mmCIF file with all atom_site columns, C-alpha atoms and ligand atoms in Angstrom:
data_model
loop_
_atom_site.group_PDB
_atom_site.id
_atom_site.type_symbol
_atom_site.label_atom_id
_atom_site.label_alt_id
_atom_site.label_comp_id
_atom_site.label_asym_id
_atom_site.label_entity_id
_atom_site.label_seq_id
_atom_site.pdbx_PDB_ins_code
_atom_site.Cartn_x
_atom_site.Cartn_y
_atom_site.Cartn_z
_atom_site.occupancy
_atom_site.B_iso_or_equiv
_atom_site.pdbx_formal_charge
_atom_site.auth_seq_id
_atom_site.auth_comp_id
_atom_site.auth_asym_id
_atom_site.auth_atom_id
_atom_site.pdbx_PDB_model_num
ATOM   1   C CA . MET A 1 1   ? -111.679 180.804 59.671 1.00 60.00 ? 20  MET A CA 1
ATOM   2   C CA . LYS A 1 2   ? -111.028 177.584 58.050 1.00 74.00 ? 21  LYS A CA 1
ATOM   3   C CA . LYS A 1 3   ? -110.765 174.385 60.322 1.00 91.00 ? 22  LYS A CA 1
ATOM   4   C CA . MET A 1 4   ? -107.652 173.014 60.373 1.00 97.00 ? 23  MET A CA 1
ATOM   5   C CA . VAL A 1 5   ? -106.452 169.603 60.428 1.00 98.00 ? 24  VAL A CA 1
ATOM   6   C CA . ILE A 1 6   ? -102.952 168.251 61.762 1.00 98.00 ? 25  ILE A CA 1
ATOM   7   C CA . THR A 1 7   ? -101.785 164.895 61.263 1.00 98.00 ? 26  THR A CA 1
ATOM   8   C CA . ILE A 1 8   ? -98.697  163.164 63.217 1.00 98.00 ? 27  ILE A CA 1
ATOM   9   C CA . ASP A 1 9   ? -97.667  159.734 62.026 1.00 96.00 ? 28  ASP A CA 1
ATOM   10  C CA . GLY A 1 10  ? -94.799  157.806 63.202 1.00 93.00 ? 29  GLY A CA 1
ATOM   11  C CA . PRO A 1 11  ? -93.301  154.259 64.453 1.00 90.00 ? 30  PRO A CA 1
ATOM   12  C CA . ALA A 1 12  ? -94.409  152.541 67.900 1.00 83.00 ? 31  ALA A CA 1
ATOM   13  C CA . ALA A 1 13  ? -93.052  154.425 71.009 1.00 85.00 ? 32  ALA A CA 1
ATOM   14  C CA . SER A 1 14  ? -92.151  157.699 68.856 1.00 91.00 ? 33  SER A CA 1
ATOM   15  C CA . GLY A 1 15  ? -94.182  159.597 71.341 1.00 90.00 ? 34  GLY A CA 1
ATOM   16  C CA . LYS A 1 16  ? -96.751  160.715 68.928 1.00 93.00 ? 35  LYS A CA 1
ATOM   17  C CA . SER A 1 17  ? -99.642  160.498 71.258 1.00 91.00 ? 36  SER A CA 1
ATOM   18  C CA . THR A 1 18  ? -98.088  162.554 73.744 1.00 93.00 ? 37  THR A CA 1
ATOM   19  C CA . ILE A 1 19  ? -96.991  164.680 71.360 1.00 97.00 ? 38  ILE A CA 1
ATOM   20  C CA . SER A 1 20  ? -100.407 165.072 69.605 1.00 96.00 ? 39  SER A CA 1
ATOM   21  C CA . TYR A 1 21  ? -102.049 165.566 72.820 1.00 96.00 ? 40  TYR A CA 1
ATOM   22  C CA . LEU A 1 22  ? -99.703  168.475 73.917 1.00 98.00 ? 41  LEU A CA 1
ATOM   23  C CA . LEU A 1 23  ? -100.028 170.379 70.550 1.00 98.00 ? 42  LEU A CA 1
ATOM   24  C CA . ALA A 1 24  ? -103.939 169.927 70.529 1.00 97.00 ? 43  ALA A CA 1
ATOM   25  C CA . GLN A 1 25  ? -103.702 171.930 73.966 1.00 97.00 ? 44  GLN A CA 1
ATOM   26  C CA . ARG A 1 26  ? -101.432 174.280 72.530 1.00 97.00 ? 45  ARG A CA 1
ATOM   27  C CA . CYS A 1 27  ? -103.458 174.913 69.442 1.00 96.00 ? 46  CYS A CA 1
ATOM   28  C CA . GLY A 1 28  ? -107.010 174.744 71.331 1.00 96.00 ? 47  GLY A CA 1
ATOM   29  C CA . PHE A 1 29  ? -108.059 171.743 69.217 1.00 97.00 ? 48  PHE A CA 1
ATOM   30  C CA . ASN A 1 30  ? -109.334 167.988 69.860 1.00 96.00 ? 49  ASN A CA 1
ATOM   31  C CA . HIS A 1 31  ? -106.903 165.161 69.950 1.00 97.00 ? 50  HIS A CA 1
ATOM   32  C CA . LEU A 1 32  ? -107.573 161.926 68.272 1.00 97.00 ? 51  LEU A CA 1
ATOM   33  C CA . SER A 1 33  ? -105.180 159.259 68.438 1.00 95.00 ? 52  SER A CA 1
ATOM   34  C CA . THR A 1 34  ? -106.694 156.864 65.703 1.00 96.00 ? 53  THR A CA 1
ATOM   35  C CA . GLY A 1 35  ? -105.346 153.644 67.306 1.00 93.00 ? 54  GLY A CA 1
ATOM   36  C CA . ILE A 1 36  ? -108.372 154.100 69.802 1.00 96.00 ? 55  ILE A CA 1
ATOM   37  C CA . PHE A 1 37  ? -111.034 152.768 66.883 1.00 97.00 ? 56  PHE A CA 1
ATOM   38  C CA . TYR A 1 38  ? -108.935 149.675 66.635 1.00 96.00 ? 57  TYR A CA 1
ATOM   39  C CA . ARG A 1 39  ? -108.692 149.185 70.389 1.00 96.00 ? 58  ARG A CA 1
ATOM   40  C CA . ALA A 1 40  ? -112.668 150.389 70.788 1.00 98.00 ? 59  ALA A CA 1
ATOM   41  C CA . LEU A 1 41  ? -113.919 147.607 68.014 1.00 98.00 ? 60  LEU A CA 1
ATOM   42  C CA . SER A 1 42  ? -111.565 144.975 69.915 1.00 97.00 ? 61  SER A CA 1
ATOM   43  C CA . TYR A 1 43  ? -113.220 146.074 73.336 1.00 98.00 ? 62  TYR A CA 1
ATOM   44  C CA . TYR A 1 44  ? -116.540 145.374 71.636 1.00 98.00 ? 63  TYR A CA 1
ATOM   45  C CA . MET A 1 45  ? -115.495 142.029 70.231 1.00 97.00 ? 64  MET A CA 1
ATOM   46  C CA . ILE A 1 46  ? -114.079 140.831 73.809 1.00 97.00 ? 65  ILE A CA 1
ATOM   47  C CA . LYS A 1 47  ? -117.117 142.326 75.802 1.00 96.00 ? 66  LYS A CA 1
ATOM   48  C CA . LYS A 1 48  ? -119.676 140.667 73.243 1.00 97.00 ? 67  LYS A CA 1
ATOM   49  C CA . ASN A 1 49  ? -117.730 137.510 73.067 1.00 97.00 ? 68  ASN A CA 1
ATOM   50  C CA . LEU A 1 50  ? -117.415 137.292 68.967 1.00 97.00 ? 69  LEU A CA 1
ATOM   51  C CA . SER A 1 51  ? -115.873 135.390 67.089 1.00 96.00 ? 70  SER A CA 1
ATOM   52  C CA . GLU A 1 52  ? -113.728 137.040 64.322 1.00 96.00 ? 71  GLU A CA 1
ATOM   53  C CA . GLU A 1 53  ? -115.989 135.591 61.433 1.00 97.00 ? 72  GLU A CA 1
ATOM   54  C CA . TYR A 1 54  ? -119.292 136.917 63.097 1.00 98.00 ? 73  TYR A CA 1
ATOM   55  C CA . PHE A 1 55  ? -117.643 140.316 64.003 1.00 98.00 ? 74  PHE A CA 1
ATOM   56  C CA . LEU A 1 56  ? -116.503 140.806 60.224 1.00 98.00 ? 75  LEU A CA 1
ATOM   57  C CA . ASP A 1 57  ? -120.077 139.830 59.477 1.00 98.00 ? 76  ASP A CA 1
ATOM   58  C CA . ILE A 1 58  ? -121.702 142.638 61.301 1.00 98.00 ? 77  ILE A CA 1
ATOM   59  C CA . LEU A 1 59  ? -118.871 144.877 61.081 1.00 98.00 ? 78  LEU A CA 1
ATOM   60  C CA . GLU A 1 60  ? -120.335 147.665 58.707 1.00 97.00 ? 79  GLU A CA 1
ATOM   61  C CA . THR A 1 61  ? -123.450 147.781 61.011 1.00 97.00 ? 80  THR A CA 1
ATOM   62  C CA . LEU A 1 62  ? -121.706 149.204 63.860 1.00 98.00 ? 81  LEU A CA 1
ATOM   63  C CA . GLN A 1 63  ? -122.040 152.388 65.225 1.00 97.00 ? 82  GLN A CA 1
ATOM   64  C CA . ILE A 1 64  ? -118.878 154.072 66.255 1.00 97.00 ? 83  ILE A CA 1
ATOM   65  C CA . ASP A 1 65  ? -117.862 157.799 67.091 1.00 95.00 ? 84  ASP A CA 1
ATOM   66  C CA . MET A 1 66  ? -115.707 159.800 69.511 1.00 96.00 ? 85  MET A CA 1
ATOM   67  C CA . VAL A 1 67  ? -116.877 161.374 72.562 1.00 96.00 ? 86  VAL A CA 1
ATOM   68  C CA . PHE A 1 68  ? -114.294 164.001 72.964 1.00 94.00 ? 87  PHE A CA 1
ATOM   69  C CA . PRO A 1 69  ? -111.964 164.513 74.932 1.00 92.00 ? 88  PRO A CA 1
ATOM   70  C CA . ASP A 1 70  ? -111.489 161.077 75.839 1.00 93.00 ? 89  ASP A CA 1
ATOM   71  C CA . LYS A 1 71  ? -114.243 158.415 75.338 1.00 96.00 ? 90  LYS A CA 1
ATOM   72  C CA . VAL A 1 72  ? -115.270 156.692 72.430 1.00 98.00 ? 91  VAL A CA 1
ATOM   73  C CA . LYS A 1 73  ? -118.581 155.140 71.550 1.00 98.00 ? 92  LYS A CA 1
ATOM   74  C CA . VAL A 1 74  ? -119.320 151.707 69.990 1.00 98.00 ? 93  VAL A CA 1
ATOM   75  C CA . GLU A 1 75  ? -122.975 150.901 69.923 1.00 97.00 ? 94  GLU A CA 1
ATOM   76  C CA . GLU A 1 76  ? -124.106 151.225 73.663 1.00 97.00 ? 95  GLU A CA 1
ATOM   77  C CA . PHE A 1 77  ? -120.728 151.371 74.858 1.00 98.00 ? 96  PHE A CA 1
ATOM   78  C CA . ILE A 1 78  ? -119.266 154.441 75.739 1.00 98.00 ? 97  ILE A CA 1
ATOM   79  C CA . ILE A 1 79  ? -115.480 153.627 76.592 1.00 98.00 ? 98  ILE A CA 1
ATOM   80  C CA . GLU A 1 80  ? -113.220 155.615 78.581 1.00 97.00 ? 99  GLU A CA 1
ATOM   81  C CA . GLU A 1 81  ? -109.835 155.756 76.370 1.00 94.00 ? 100 GLU A CA 1
ATOM   82  C CA . SER A 1 82  ? -107.792 154.602 79.696 1.00 92.00 ? 101 SER A CA 1
ATOM   83  C CA . LEU A 1 83  ? -109.656 151.255 79.695 1.00 95.00 ? 102 LEU A CA 1
ATOM   84  C CA . LEU A 1 84  ? -108.329 150.633 76.170 1.00 95.00 ? 103 LEU A CA 1
ATOM   85  C CA . HIS A 1 85  ? -104.787 149.635 76.943 1.00 87.00 ? 104 HIS A CA 1
ATOM   86  C CA . SER A 1 86  ? -104.824 146.294 78.535 1.00 86.00 ? 105 SER A CA 1
ATOM   87  C CA . MET A 1 87  ? -102.658 143.674 76.903 1.00 83.00 ? 106 MET A CA 1
ATOM   88  C CA . ASP A 1 88  ? -105.362 141.672 75.539 1.00 89.00 ? 107 ASP A CA 1
ATOM   89  C CA . ILE A 1 89  ? -107.068 144.621 73.767 1.00 91.00 ? 108 ILE A CA 1
ATOM   90  C CA . SER A 1 90  ? -103.724 145.664 72.598 1.00 87.00 ? 109 SER A CA 1
ATOM   91  C CA . ASN A 1 91  ? -103.042 142.254 70.846 1.00 85.00 ? 110 ASN A CA 1
ATOM   92  C CA . MET A 1 92  ? -106.588 141.971 69.658 1.00 92.00 ? 111 MET A CA 1
ATOM   93  C CA . ALA A 1 93  ? -106.273 145.624 67.944 1.00 92.00 ? 112 ALA A CA 1
ATOM   94  C CA . SER A 1 94  ? -102.762 144.837 66.128 1.00 86.00 ? 113 SER A CA 1
ATOM   95  C CA . ARG A 1 95  ? -104.400 141.705 64.963 1.00 89.00 ? 114 ARG A CA 1
ATOM   96  C CA . ILE A 1 96  ? -107.641 143.306 63.675 1.00 93.00 ? 115 ILE A CA 1
ATOM   97  C CA . ALA A 1 97  ? -105.626 146.257 62.086 1.00 90.00 ? 116 ALA A CA 1
ATOM   98  C CA . LYS A 1 98  ? -104.078 144.153 59.526 1.00 87.00 ? 117 LYS A CA 1
ATOM   99  C CA . ILE A 1 99  ? -107.425 143.041 58.041 1.00 92.00 ? 118 ILE A CA 1
ATOM   100 C CA . GLU A 1 100 ? -108.487 145.151 54.865 1.00 92.00 ? 119 GLU A CA 1
ATOM   101 C CA . LYS A 1 101 ? -112.279 145.239 55.827 1.00 96.00 ? 120 LYS A CA 1
ATOM   102 C CA . VAL A 1 102 ? -111.414 146.539 59.140 1.00 97.00 ? 121 VAL A CA 1
ATOM   103 C CA . ARG A 1 103 ? -109.122 149.447 57.768 1.00 94.00 ? 122 ARG A CA 1
ATOM   104 C CA . ASP A 1 104 ? -111.597 150.358 55.108 1.00 96.00 ? 123 ASP A CA 1
ATOM   105 C CA . PHE A 1 105 ? -114.618 150.500 57.443 1.00 97.00 ? 124 PHE A CA 1
ATOM   106 C CA . LEU A 1 106 ? -112.585 152.550 59.814 1.00 97.00 ? 125 LEU A CA 1
ATOM   107 C CA . LEU A 1 107 ? -111.124 154.801 57.113 1.00 97.00 ? 126 LEU A CA 1
ATOM   108 C CA . GLY A 1 108 ? -114.690 156.245 56.562 1.00 96.00 ? 127 GLY A CA 1
ATOM   109 C CA . ILE A 1 109 ? -115.082 156.815 60.114 1.00 97.00 ? 128 ILE A CA 1
ATOM   110 C CA . GLN A 1 110 ? -111.726 158.643 60.679 1.00 97.00 ? 129 GLN A CA 1
ATOM   111 C CA . ARG A 1 111 ? -112.261 160.840 57.688 1.00 97.00 ? 130 ARG A CA 1
ATOM   112 C CA . LYS A 1 112 ? -115.601 161.904 59.041 1.00 96.00 ? 131 LYS A CA 1
ATOM   113 C CA . ILE A 1 113 ? -114.443 162.554 62.456 1.00 96.00 ? 132 ILE A CA 1
ATOM   114 C CA . ILE A 1 114 ? -111.274 164.596 61.502 1.00 97.00 ? 133 ILE A CA 1
ATOM   115 C CA . GLY A 1 115 ? -113.020 166.279 58.669 1.00 96.00 ? 134 GLY A CA 1
ATOM   116 C CA . ARG A 1 116 ? -115.157 168.202 61.422 1.00 95.00 ? 135 ARG A CA 1
ATOM   117 C CA . GLY A 1 117 ? -111.613 170.170 61.819 1.00 94.00 ? 136 GLY A CA 1
ATOM   118 C CA . ASN A 1 118 ? -109.572 171.848 64.349 1.00 97.00 ? 137 ASN A CA 1
ATOM   119 C CA . ILE A 1 119 ? -107.778 168.616 65.235 1.00 98.00 ? 138 ILE A CA 1
ATOM   120 C CA . VAL A 1 120 ? -104.566 166.935 66.004 1.00 98.00 ? 139 VAL A CA 1
ATOM   121 C CA . ALA A 1 121 ? -105.011 163.265 64.501 1.00 98.00 ? 140 ALA A CA 1
ATOM   122 C CA . ASP A 1 122 ? -102.071 160.598 65.300 1.00 97.00 ? 141 ASP A CA 1
ATOM   123 C CA . GLY A 1 123 ? -101.609 157.430 63.948 1.00 94.00 ? 142 GLY A CA 1
ATOM   124 C CA . ARG A 1 124 ? -99.794  155.125 61.343 1.00 91.00 ? 143 ARG A CA 1
ATOM   125 C CA . ASP A 1 125 ? -101.123 156.166 58.006 1.00 92.00 ? 144 ASP A CA 1
ATOM   126 C CA . VAL A 1 126 ? -102.894 159.284 58.840 1.00 96.00 ? 145 VAL A CA 1
ATOM   127 C CA . GLY A 1 127 ? -101.370 161.913 56.625 1.00 96.00 ? 146 GLY A CA 1
ATOM   128 C CA . THR A 1 128 ? -100.742 159.469 54.212 1.00 94.00 ? 147 THR A CA 1
ATOM   129 C CA . VAL A 1 129 ? -104.189 157.309 53.545 1.00 94.00 ? 148 VAL A CA 1
ATOM   130 C CA . VAL A 1 130 ? -106.605 158.851 55.988 1.00 96.00 ? 149 VAL A CA 1
ATOM   131 C CA . TYR A 1 131 ? -106.422 162.551 55.545 1.00 97.00 ? 150 TYR A CA 1
ATOM   132 C CA . PRO A 1 132 ? -103.755 163.126 52.889 1.00 96.00 ? 151 PRO A CA 1
ATOM   133 C CA . ASP A 1 133 ? -105.553 166.761 52.477 1.00 96.00 ? 152 ASP A CA 1
ATOM   134 C CA . ALA A 1 134 ? -104.261 167.897 56.120 1.00 97.00 ? 153 ALA A CA 1
ATOM   135 C CA . ASP A 1 135 ? -102.886 171.672 56.422 1.00 97.00 ? 154 ASP A CA 1
ATOM   136 C CA . PHE A 1 136 ? -100.127 170.115 58.200 1.00 98.00 ? 155 PHE A CA 1
ATOM   137 C CA . LYS A 1 137 ? -98.173  166.717 58.309 1.00 98.00 ? 156 LYS A CA 1
ATOM   138 C CA . PHE A 1 138 ? -95.664  165.646 60.816 1.00 98.00 ? 157 PHE A CA 1
ATOM   139 C CA . PHE A 1 139 ? -93.512  162.269 61.084 1.00 97.00 ? 158 PHE A CA 1
ATOM   140 C CA . LEU A 1 140 ? -92.143  161.414 64.229 1.00 97.00 ? 159 LEU A CA 1
ATOM   141 C CA . THR A 1 141 ? -88.931  159.302 64.605 1.00 94.00 ? 160 THR A CA 1
ATOM   142 C CA . ALA A 1 142 ? -86.408  158.645 67.303 1.00 95.00 ? 161 ALA A CA 1
ATOM   143 C CA . SER A 1 143 ? -83.753  155.891 67.297 1.00 95.00 ? 162 SER A CA 1
ATOM   144 C CA . SER A 1 144 ? -84.868  152.489 68.247 1.00 94.00 ? 163 SER A CA 1
ATOM   145 C CA . SER A 1 145 ? -82.368  152.893 71.454 1.00 96.00 ? 164 SER A CA 1
ATOM   146 C CA . GLU A 1 146 ? -84.375  155.730 72.507 1.00 95.00 ? 165 GLU A CA 1
ATOM   147 C CA . ARG A 1 147 ? -87.649  154.426 71.877 1.00 94.00 ? 166 ARG A CA 1
ATOM   148 C CA . ALA A 1 148 ? -86.471  151.256 73.984 1.00 94.00 ? 167 ALA A CA 1
ATOM   149 C CA . ARG A 1 149 ? -85.407  153.486 76.791 1.00 95.00 ? 168 ARG A CA 1
ATOM   150 C CA . ARG A 1 150 ? -88.730  155.498 76.785 1.00 92.00 ? 169 ARG A CA 1
ATOM   151 C CA . ARG A 1 151 ? -90.545  152.330 77.021 1.00 88.00 ? 170 ARG A CA 1
ATOM   152 C CA . LEU A 1 152 ? -88.736  150.812 79.712 1.00 92.00 ? 171 LEU A CA 1
ATOM   153 C CA . LEU A 1 153 ? -89.534  154.086 81.900 1.00 92.00 ? 172 LEU A CA 1
ATOM   154 C CA . GLU A 1 154 ? -92.632  154.122 80.646 1.00 85.00 ? 173 GLU A CA 1
ATOM   155 C CA . LEU A 1 155 ? -93.518  150.272 81.806 1.00 86.00 ? 174 LEU A CA 1
ATOM   156 C CA . GLY A 1 156 ? -91.294  150.671 84.903 1.00 91.00 ? 175 GLY A CA 1
ATOM   157 C CA . LEU A 1 157 ? -89.165  147.947 83.665 1.00 90.00 ? 176 LEU A CA 1
ATOM   158 C CA . PRO A 1 158 ? -85.615  147.100 84.748 1.00 94.00 ? 177 PRO A CA 1
ATOM   159 C CA . ILE A 1 159 ? -82.596  148.211 82.727 1.00 94.00 ? 178 ILE A CA 1
ATOM   160 C CA . ASP A 1 160 ? -81.681  144.573 81.858 1.00 96.00 ? 179 ASP A CA 1
ATOM   161 C CA . ARG A 1 161 ? -84.551  144.141 79.640 1.00 94.00 ? 180 ARG A CA 1
ATOM   162 C CA . PHE A 1 162 ? -83.536  147.142 76.945 1.00 95.00 ? 181 PHE A CA 1
ATOM   163 C CA . ASP A 1 163 ? -81.886  144.821 74.519 1.00 96.00 ? 182 ASP A CA 1
ATOM   164 C CA . GLU A 1 164 ? -85.099  142.823 74.484 1.00 93.00 ? 183 GLU A CA 1
ATOM   165 C CA . ILE A 1 165 ? -87.267  145.927 74.125 1.00 91.00 ? 184 ILE A CA 1
ATOM   166 C CA . ARG A 1 166 ? -84.956  147.356 71.447 1.00 94.00 ? 185 ARG A CA 1
ATOM   167 C CA . LYS A 1 167 ? -85.337  144.284 69.306 1.00 93.00 ? 186 LYS A CA 1
ATOM   168 C CA . GLU A 1 168 ? -88.973  143.979 69.660 1.00 88.00 ? 187 GLU A CA 1
ATOM   169 C CA . ILE A 1 169 ? -89.584  147.624 68.756 1.00 90.00 ? 188 ILE A CA 1
ATOM   170 C CA . GLU A 1 170 ? -86.757  147.306 65.597 1.00 91.00 ? 189 GLU A CA 1
ATOM   171 C CA . GLU A 1 171 ? -88.844  143.891 64.483 1.00 87.00 ? 190 GLU A CA 1
ATOM   172 C CA . ARG A 1 172 ? -92.185  145.946 64.510 1.00 82.00 ? 191 ARG A CA 1
ATOM   173 C CA . ASP A 1 173 ? -90.749  148.880 62.833 1.00 86.00 ? 192 ASP A CA 1
ATOM   174 C CA . LYS A 1 174 ? -89.726  146.116 60.166 1.00 85.00 ? 193 LYS A CA 1
ATOM   175 C CA . ARG A 1 175 ? -93.423  144.768 59.922 1.00 80.00 ? 194 ARG A CA 1
ATOM   176 C CA . ASP A 1 176 ? -94.941  147.957 59.574 1.00 80.00 ? 195 ASP A CA 1
ATOM   177 C CA . LYS A 1 177 ? -92.966  149.455 57.111 1.00 82.00 ? 196 LYS A CA 1
ATOM   178 C CA . LEU A 1 178 ? -93.417  145.990 54.883 1.00 83.00 ? 197 LEU A CA 1
ATOM   179 C CA . ARG A 1 179 ? -96.861  145.299 55.490 1.00 78.00 ? 198 ARG A CA 1
ATOM   180 C CA . ASP A 1 180 ? -99.013  145.712 52.419 1.00 77.00 ? 199 ASP A CA 1
ATOM   181 C CA . VAL A 1 181 ? -101.958 147.537 53.779 1.00 77.00 ? 200 VAL A CA 1
ATOM   182 C CA . ALA A 1 182 ? -101.202 150.905 54.783 1.00 75.00 ? 201 ALA A CA 1
ATOM   183 C CA . PRO A 1 183 ? -97.461  150.673 55.453 1.00 79.00 ? 202 PRO A CA 1
ATOM   184 C CA . LEU A 1 184 ? -95.802  152.992 57.780 1.00 87.00 ? 203 LEU A CA 1
ATOM   185 C CA . ILE A 1 185 ? -93.858  155.411 55.456 1.00 90.00 ? 204 ILE A CA 1
ATOM   186 C CA . PRO A 1 186 ? -94.045  159.396 55.605 1.00 94.00 ? 205 PRO A CA 1
ATOM   187 C CA . ALA A 1 187 ? -96.146  161.266 53.320 1.00 94.00 ? 206 ALA A CA 1
ATOM   188 C CA . TYR A 1 188 ? -94.164  163.017 50.569 1.00 95.00 ? 207 TYR A CA 1
ATOM   189 C CA . ASP A 1 189 ? -94.951  166.628 52.193 1.00 95.00 ? 208 ASP A CA 1
ATOM   190 C CA . ALA A 1 190 ? -94.626  165.786 55.859 1.00 97.00 ? 209 ALA A CA 1
ATOM   191 C CA . TYR A 1 191 ? -92.243  167.552 57.960 1.00 97.00 ? 210 TYR A CA 1
ATOM   192 C CA . ILE A 1 192 ? -90.086  164.756 59.561 1.00 97.00 ? 211 ILE A CA 1
ATOM   193 C CA . ILE A 1 193 ? -89.009  165.690 62.931 1.00 96.00 ? 212 ILE A CA 1
ATOM   194 C CA . ASP A 1 194 ? -86.460  163.153 65.048 1.00 95.00 ? 213 ASP A CA 1
ATOM   195 C CA . SER A 1 195 ? -87.221  163.551 68.585 1.00 95.00 ? 214 SER A CA 1
ATOM   196 C CA . THR A 1 196 ? -84.168  161.316 69.553 1.00 95.00 ? 215 THR A CA 1
ATOM   197 C CA . TYR A 1 197 ? -82.359  164.148 71.253 1.00 95.00 ? 216 TYR A CA 1
ATOM   198 C CA . ARG A 1 198 ? -85.278  166.640 71.985 1.00 95.00 ? 217 ARG A CA 1
ATOM   199 C CA . THR A 1 199 ? -87.720  167.209 74.920 1.00 94.00 ? 218 THR A CA 1
ATOM   200 C CA . LYS A 1 200 ? -91.584  166.839 74.252 1.00 94.00 ? 219 LYS A CA 1
ATOM   201 C CA . GLU A 1 201 ? -91.512  170.853 75.060 1.00 96.00 ? 220 GLU A CA 1
ATOM   202 C CA . GLU A 1 202 ? -88.949  171.274 72.138 1.00 97.00 ? 221 GLU A CA 1
ATOM   203 C CA . VAL A 1 203 ? -90.529  169.130 69.837 1.00 97.00 ? 222 VAL A CA 1
ATOM   204 C CA . VAL A 1 204 ? -94.035  170.880 70.343 1.00 98.00 ? 223 VAL A CA 1
ATOM   205 C CA . ASP A 1 205 ? -92.305  174.128 69.874 1.00 97.00 ? 224 ASP A CA 1
ATOM   206 C CA . MET A 1 206 ? -91.025  173.301 66.492 1.00 97.00 ? 225 MET A CA 1
ATOM   207 C CA . MET A 1 207 ? -94.322  171.983 65.458 1.00 97.00 ? 226 MET A CA 1
ATOM   208 C CA . TYR A 1 208 ? -96.100  174.965 66.518 1.00 97.00 ? 227 TYR A CA 1
ATOM   209 C CA . SER A 1 209 ? -93.690  177.395 65.160 1.00 96.00 ? 228 SER A CA 1
ATOM   210 C CA . ILE A 1 210 ? -93.965  175.628 61.910 1.00 96.00 ? 229 ILE A CA 1
ATOM   211 C CA . ILE A 1 211 ? -97.872  175.671 61.998 1.00 96.00 ? 230 ILE A CA 1
ATOM   212 C CA . THR A 1 212 ? -98.028  179.485 62.857 1.00 94.00 ? 231 THR A CA 1
ATOM   213 C CA . ARG A 1 213 ? -95.119  180.260 59.832 1.00 92.00 ? 232 ARG A CA 1
ATOM   214 C CA . GLY A 1 214 ? -97.356  178.418 57.471 1.00 85.00 ? 233 GLY A CA 1
ATOM   215 C CA . ILE A 1 215 ? -100.650 179.640 58.320 1.00 79.00 ? 234 ILE A CA 1
HETATM 216 O O1 . DC  B 2 .   ? -101.361 153.777 68.482 1.00 62.77 ? 310 DC  B O1 1
HETATM 217 P P1 . DC  B 2 .   ? -102.056 152.595 69.161 1.00 62.77 ? 310 DC  B P1 1
HETATM 218 O O2 . DC  B 2 .   ? -101.133 151.648 69.811 1.00 62.77 ? 310 DC  B O2 1
HETATM 219 O O3 . DC  B 2 .   ? -103.137 152.812 70.115 1.00 62.77 ? 310 DC  B O3 1
HETATM 220 O O4 . DC  B 2 .   ? -102.674 151.573 68.100 1.00 62.77 ? 310 DC  B O4 1
HETATM 221 C C1 . DC  B 2 .   ? -103.274 150.366 68.111 1.00 62.77 ? 310 DC  B C1 1
HETATM 222 C C2 . DC  B 2 .   ? -103.137 149.163 67.048 1.00 62.77 ? 310 DC  B C2 1
HETATM 223 O O5 . DC  B 2 .   ? -103.858 149.767 65.804 1.00 62.77 ? 310 DC  B O5 1
HETATM 224 C C3 . DC  B 2 .   ? -101.970 148.850 66.723 1.00 62.77 ? 310 DC  B C3 1
HETATM 225 O O6 . DC  B 2 .   ? -101.792 147.791 66.657 1.00 62.77 ? 310 DC  B O6 1
HETATM 226 C C4 . DC  B 2 .   ? -101.696 150.024 65.392 1.00 62.77 ? 310 DC  B C4 1
HETATM 227 C C5 . DC  B 2 .   ? -102.910 149.834 64.659 1.00 62.77 ? 310 DC  B C5 1
HETATM 228 N N1 . DC  B 2 .   ? -103.027 151.034 64.108 1.00 62.77 ? 310 DC  B N1 1
HETATM 229 C C6 . DC  B 2 .   ? -102.963 151.132 62.954 1.00 62.77 ? 310 DC  B C6 1
HETATM 230 O O7 . DC  B 2 .   ? -102.735 150.162 62.035 1.00 62.77 ? 310 DC  B O7 1
HETATM 231 N N2 . DC  B 2 .   ? -103.290 152.359 62.015 1.00 62.77 ? 310 DC  B N2 1
HETATM 232 C C7 . DC  B 2 .   ? -103.496 153.606 62.508 1.00 62.77 ? 310 DC  B C7 1
HETATM 233 N N3 . DC  B 2 .   ? -103.590 154.737 61.921 1.00 62.77 ? 310 DC  B N3 1
HETATM 234 C C8 . DC  B 2 .   ? -103.573 153.621 64.186 1.00 62.77 ? 310 DC  B C8 1
HETATM 235 C C9 . DC  B 2 .   ? -103.263 152.373 64.679 1.00 62.77 ? 310 DC  B C9 1
#
């Protein structure tokens, strides 16, 4: 049987990592959160104490690959995904994700790994830029209030931070949609799913039934 590629894109805190992990389990596929590569390069930069200029010079010589299910390899480092969510790595990842040379380099790597097939890959531009030939593309959204509510729960923050977090999410949405490089927009042929009033199980069920009906 042909190896299948499923992509899930969507804004920050839309739940795409959780949903794509659950959908991958349901399909018996690997799961890839493409943000992991931006994070792994940031980890490497920080560990090696590289300046941005030097890092960009040597970027194309770096060996990077996934070690499924949950590790990524950059040169001599095999890094657990769970180590890649600290604040300094998140900030550096968001910074280098805006650099065209970094995006171009990671494009080839992501295509190679996703092309091995039987994978659910999530990110911001996977269905539009990285793998437009995917068999099924989803774009997951939720209202900014719902995403702020989920973020508060996830980070264990008090309810009085709600307005601040919602505003942050709305500003990030605006930046992501308006950026020149790989703006956050649904692929023309993506199924758009709003998860505001749906549980994660309901969202996964919806996707799974779209896939099984469409095969
Ligand atoms: O999804 P994440 O938070 O792990 O992503 C880390 C960073 O990488 C984040 O700043 C967005 C960026 N990113 C991107 O620009 N394009 C992708 N396909 C995936 C992530």
